[in-house]
Amino acid sequence: MSSVKRTGRQTWMPGILALAAIVFSAAACASESIVALPGIQVHLAGSNGATGEISSAIKILLGLTVLSLAPAILMSMTAFIRIVIVLSMLRHALGMQETPPNTVVISLALFLTFFTMSTTLQEVNVKAYQPFMAGTLTAEVAAVQAIKPMREFMVRQTREQDLALMVELSKSEAPKTIEDINLIQLIPAFILSELRSAFQIGFVIFLPFLLIDLIVSSALMSLGMMMVPPASISLPLKILMFVLIDGWNLVVRALLGTFS
């Protein structure tokens, strides 16, 4: 059991922090700042007087901006989009708007994302994070090495039509290899493909629950009970059916099976 925990931790935990650590280190190396200890004062040193100080301040500002946007950027480049949308649509298909709570849905989506991205994160850890921490790679080279597995993952999940659309809108030449694909074109194409896949899966999930709603509504109308809300009867039936068929297991298995 302990070996399983160590393996899982070594698989995705370093990879999760790899890109953020590399970006942070790049910002720190780019800015020529001296921190006085003890205390919290930061002194900016520039070789060209005021111009150098402004340059260093801008570098620090850009580094902090990248760090603040890093979670959103990383979420846009992983399986989180498809997973969280499908789980949210499942909740709506059941007819429960607030159950499970948003925190539970997002937490489940996060850990399923870590599980799905474990191979990619492990590659980031081996090729970029560990060499960078060992000092064999600079921050710039480590960032390039870290983005390669992420690029390959996004390309596998992206439809050619979506990528062609972004290339056409950017009025750029069609890429010949994976390395030629610009991230500015790849990331929105990847998001569009993930949205399409999530809605396709959500449609399939909605069908059995819609059938239950139709059956309950027809039964109530035939009995003349038009004043009874159909949701008050269909909701327990949908929950019972979902539990009996082990719905969470089926949804998670089918959802993770859609990633190539």
Coordinates of C-alpha atoms in Angstrom, one line a residue:
M1 CA 0.0 0.0 0.0
S2 CA 2.8 2.4 0.8
S3 CA 4.5 1.6 -2.5
V4 CA 1.3 2.5 -4.3
K5 CA 1.1 5.8 -2.5
R6 CA 4.7 6.6 -3.3
T7 CA 4.2 5.7 -6.9
G8 CA 1.1 7.9 -7.3
R9 CA 2.8 10.8 -5.6
Q10 CA 5.9 10.5 -7.7
T11 CA 3.8 10.3 -10.8
W12 CA 1.8 13.4 -10.8
M13 CA 2.7 15.6 -7.8
P14 CA 6.1 16.8 -9.2
G15 CA 4.5 17.3 -12.6
I16 CA 1.7 19.5 -11.2
L17 CA 4.2 21.9 -9.7
A18 CA 6.7 21.7 -12.6
L19 CA 5.4 24.3 -14.9
A20 CA 4.6 26.7 -12.1
A21 CA 8.0 26.3 -10.5
I22 CA 9.7 26.8 -13.9
V23 CA 7.7 29.9 -14.6
F24 CA 8.5 31.3 -11.1
S25 CA 12.2 30.6 -11.5
A26 CA 12.3 32.2 -14.9
A27 CA 10.7 35.3 -13.5
A28 CA 13.1 35.3 -10.6
C29 CA 16.1 34.8 -12.8
A30 CA 15.0 37.4 -15.3
S31 CA 14.6 40.1 -12.7
E32 CA 17.7 41.5 -11.0
S33 CA 16.3 41.9 -7.6
I34 CA 18.0 41.8 -4.1
V35 CA 15.8 40.9 -1.1
A36 CA 17.1 42.2 2.2
L37 CA 16.7 39.8 5.1
P38 CA 15.3 40.0 7.6
G39 CA 12.4 42.1 6.3
I40 CA 10.2 42.3 3.3
Q41 CA 11.9 45.1 1.3
V42 CA 12.8 44.4 -2.3
H43 CA 15.5 46.5 -3.9
L44 CA 15.6 46.6 -7.7
A45 CA 19.1 47.0 -9.1
G46 CA 19.6 48.1 -12.7
S47 CA 22.8 48.6 -14.6
N48 CA 21.5 51.6 -16.5
G49 CA 20.1 53.7 -13.7
A50 CA 16.4 54.4 -13.7
T51 CA 15.9 52.7 -17.0
G52 CA 17.2 49.4 -15.5
E53 CA 15.0 49.8 -12.5
I54 CA 11.9 50.2 -14.6
S55 CA 12.9 47.2 -16.7
S56 CA 13.3 45.0 -13.6
A57 CA 10.1 46.2 -12.1
I58 CA 8.3 45.3 -15.4
K59 CA 9.8 41.9 -15.3
I60 CA 8.7 41.3 -11.8
L61 CA 5.2 42.5 -12.7
L62 CA 5.0 40.2 -15.7
G63 CA 6.3 37.3 -13.6
L64 CA 3.6 37.8 -10.9
T65 CA 1.0 38.2 -13.6
V66 CA 2.0 34.9 -15.2
L67 CA 1.9 33.2 -11.8
S68 CA -1.6 34.6 -11.0
L69 CA -2.9 33.3 -14.4
A70 CA -1.0 29.9 -14.2
P71 CA -3.9 27.9 -12.6
A72 CA -6.4 29.1 -15.3
I73 CA -3.8 28.5 -18.1
L74 CA -3.0 25.0 -16.8
M75 CA -6.7 24.1 -16.5
S76 CA -7.2 25.2 -20.1
M77 CA -4.4 22.8 -21.2
T78 CA -5.6 19.7 -19.4
A79 CA -8.5 17.2 -19.2
F80 CA -10.2 19.3 -16.6
I81 CA -12.5 21.1 -19.0
R82 CA -14.2 18.0 -20.3
I83 CA -14.5 16.3 -17.0
V84 CA -16.0 19.2 -15.0
I85 CA -18.5 19.9 -17.8
V86 CA -19.7 16.3 -17.9
L87 CA -20.0 16.1 -14.1
S88 CA -22.0 19.4 -14.1
M89 CA -24.3 18.1 -16.9
L90 CA -24.8 14.9 -14.9
R91 CA -26.0 16.9 -11.9
H92 CA -28.5 18.8 -14.1
A93 CA -29.7 15.6 -15.7
L94 CA -30.5 14.2 -12.3
G95 CA -32.5 17.3 -11.6
M96 CA -30.5 18.4 -8.6
Q97 CA -29.0 21.8 -9.1
E98 CA -27.0 22.0 -5.9
T99 CA -26.2 18.4 -5.2
P100 CA -23.4 17.4 -5.3
P101 CA -22.1 20.8 -4.3
N102 CA -19.8 22.7 -6.6
T103 CA -16.8 22.0 -4.3
V104 CA -17.4 18.3 -4.5
V105 CA -17.8 18.4 -8.3
I106 CA -14.6 20.5 -8.8
S107 CA -12.6 18.4 -6.4
L108 CA -13.6 15.2 -8.2
A109 CA -12.8 16.8 -11.5
L110 CA -9.4 17.9 -10.3
F111 CA -8.4 14.4 -9.1
L112 CA -9.7 12.7 -12.2
T113 CA -7.7 15.2 -14.2
F114 CA -4.6 14.3 -12.2
F115 CA -5.3 10.6 -12.9
T116 CA -5.9 11.2 -16.6
M117 CA -2.8 13.4 -17.0
S118 CA -0.5 11.2 -14.8
T119 CA 1.6 10.0 -17.8
T120 CA 1.9 13.5 -19.2
L121 CA 2.8 15.0 -15.9
Q122 CA 5.4 12.2 -15.3
E123 CA 7.0 13.1 -18.6
V124 CA 7.1 16.8 -17.6
N125 CA 8.7 15.8 -14.3
V126 CA 11.4 13.6 -15.9
K127 CA 12.3 15.8 -18.8
A128 CA 11.9 19.3 -17.4
Y129 CA 11.3 19.5 -13.6
Q130 CA 14.0 17.2 -12.3
P131 CA 16.8 18.4 -14.7
F132 CA 15.8 22.0 -13.8
M133 CA 16.0 21.4 -10.1
A134 CA 19.3 19.6 -10.6
G135 CA 20.7 22.6 -12.4
T136 CA 21.3 20.9 -15.7
L137 CA 18.7 22.9 -17.5
T138 CA 18.1 26.7 -17.5
A139 CA 14.6 28.0 -16.9
E140 CA 14.0 28.8 -20.5
V141 CA 15.1 25.3 -21.8
A142 CA 13.1 23.6 -19.0
A143 CA 10.0 25.6 -20.0
V144 CA 10.4 24.4 -23.6
Q145 CA 10.9 20.8 -22.5
A146 CA 7.9 21.0 -20.1
I147 CA 5.5 22.3 -22.8
K148 CA 6.3 19.5 -25.3
P149 CA 4.3 16.7 -23.4
M150 CA 1.4 19.2 -22.9
R151 CA 1.4 20.0 -26.6
E152 CA 1.4 16.4 -27.6
F153 CA -1.6 15.7 -25.2
M154 CA -3.6 18.6 -26.6
V155 CA -2.9 17.7 -30.2
R156 CA -4.2 14.1 -29.5
Q157 CA -7.5 15.5 -28.1
T158 CA -7.9 18.3 -30.7
R159 CA -10.0 17.8 -33.9
E160 CA -8.4 18.8 -37.1
Q161 CA -11.4 20.9 -38.0
D162 CA -11.0 23.0 -34.9
L163 CA -7.3 23.5 -35.4
A164 CA -7.8 24.3 -39.0
L165 CA -10.4 26.9 -38.0
M166 CA -7.9 28.7 -35.6
V167 CA -5.1 28.6 -38.2
E168 CA -7.5 30.1 -40.8
L169 CA -8.7 32.8 -38.4
S170 CA -5.1 33.7 -37.6
K171 CA -4.2 33.8 -41.3
S172 CA -1.2 31.7 -40.7
E173 CA 0.4 28.9 -42.7
A174 CA -0.8 25.4 -42.0
P175 CA 1.7 23.7 -39.6
K176 CA 3.5 20.7 -41.0
T177 CA 4.7 19.1 -37.7
I178 CA 3.5 19.2 -34.1
E179 CA 6.4 21.5 -33.2
D180 CA 5.1 24.0 -35.8
I181 CA 1.7 24.4 -34.1
N182 CA 1.5 27.7 -32.3
L183 CA 0.2 27.5 -28.8
I184 CA -2.0 30.5 -29.4
Q185 CA -3.7 28.5 -32.1
L186 CA -3.6 25.1 -30.3
I187 CA -5.1 26.1 -27.0
P188 CA -8.4 27.6 -28.2
A189 CA -8.7 24.7 -30.7
F190 CA -8.2 22.2 -27.8
I191 CA -10.8 24.0 -25.7
L192 CA -13.3 23.9 -28.6
S193 CA -12.7 20.2 -29.1
E194 CA -13.1 19.6 -25.4
L195 CA -16.4 21.5 -25.3
R196 CA -17.7 19.5 -28.2
S197 CA -16.7 16.2 -26.6
A198 CA -18.2 17.2 -23.3
F199 CA -21.5 18.1 -24.8
Q200 CA -21.7 14.9 -26.8
I201 CA -21.1 12.8 -23.6
G202 CA -23.6 15.0 -21.7
F203 CA -26.3 14.4 -24.4
V204 CA -25.9 10.6 -24.0
I205 CA -26.1 11.0 -20.2
F206 CA -29.3 13.1 -20.5
L207 CA -31.2 10.5 -22.5
P208 CA -32.1 7.9 -19.8
F209 CA -33.1 10.6 -17.3
L210 CA -35.2 12.3 -20.0
L211 CA -37.0 9.0 -20.6
I212 CA -37.9 8.7 -16.9
D213 CA -39.3 12.2 -17.0
L214 CA -41.4 11.4 -20.0
I215 CA -42.7 8.2 -18.4
V216 CA -43.6 9.9 -15.2
S217 CA -45.3 12.9 -16.9
S218 CA -47.4 10.5 -19.1
A219 CA -48.4 8.4 -16.1
L220 CA -49.5 11.5 -14.1
M221 CA -51.5 12.8 -17.1
S222 CA -53.2 9.5 -17.6
L223 CA -54.2 9.4 -13.9
G224 CA -55.5 12.9 -14.0
M225 CA -52.9 14.1 -11.5
M226 CA -52.0 17.2 -13.4
M227 CA -51.4 19.3 -10.3
V228 CA -48.6 17.0 -9.1
P229 CA -45.2 18.2 -10.2
P230 CA -43.5 15.5 -12.2
A231 CA -40.1 16.3 -10.7
S232 CA -41.3 15.3 -7.2
I233 CA -41.8 11.7 -8.4
S234 CA -39.2 11.4 -11.2
L235 CA -36.3 12.7 -9.0
P236 CA -36.4 9.8 -6.5
L237 CA -36.8 7.3 -9.4
K238 CA -33.8 8.8 -11.2
I239 CA -31.6 8.7 -8.0
L240 CA -32.7 5.0 -7.4
M241 CA -31.9 4.0 -11.0
F242 CA -28.5 5.8 -10.8
V243 CA -27.6 4.0 -7.6
L244 CA -28.8 0.6 -8.8
I245 CA -26.7 0.7 -12.0
D246 CA -23.7 2.1 -10.1
G247 CA -23.9 5.3 -12.2
W248 CA -20.8 7.0 -10.8
N249 CA -18.6 4.0 -11.8
L250 CA -20.1 3.9 -15.3
V251 CA -19.8 7.6 -15.9
V252 CA -16.2 7.9 -14.7
R253 CA -15.2 4.8 -16.6
A254 CA -16.8 6.0 -19.8
L255 CA -15.5 9.6 -19.4
L256 CA -11.9 8.7 -18.8
G257 CA -12.1 6.2 -21.7
T258 CA -12.7 9.0 -24.1
F259 CA -9.2 10.4 -23.7
S260 CA -6.6 9.1 -26.1

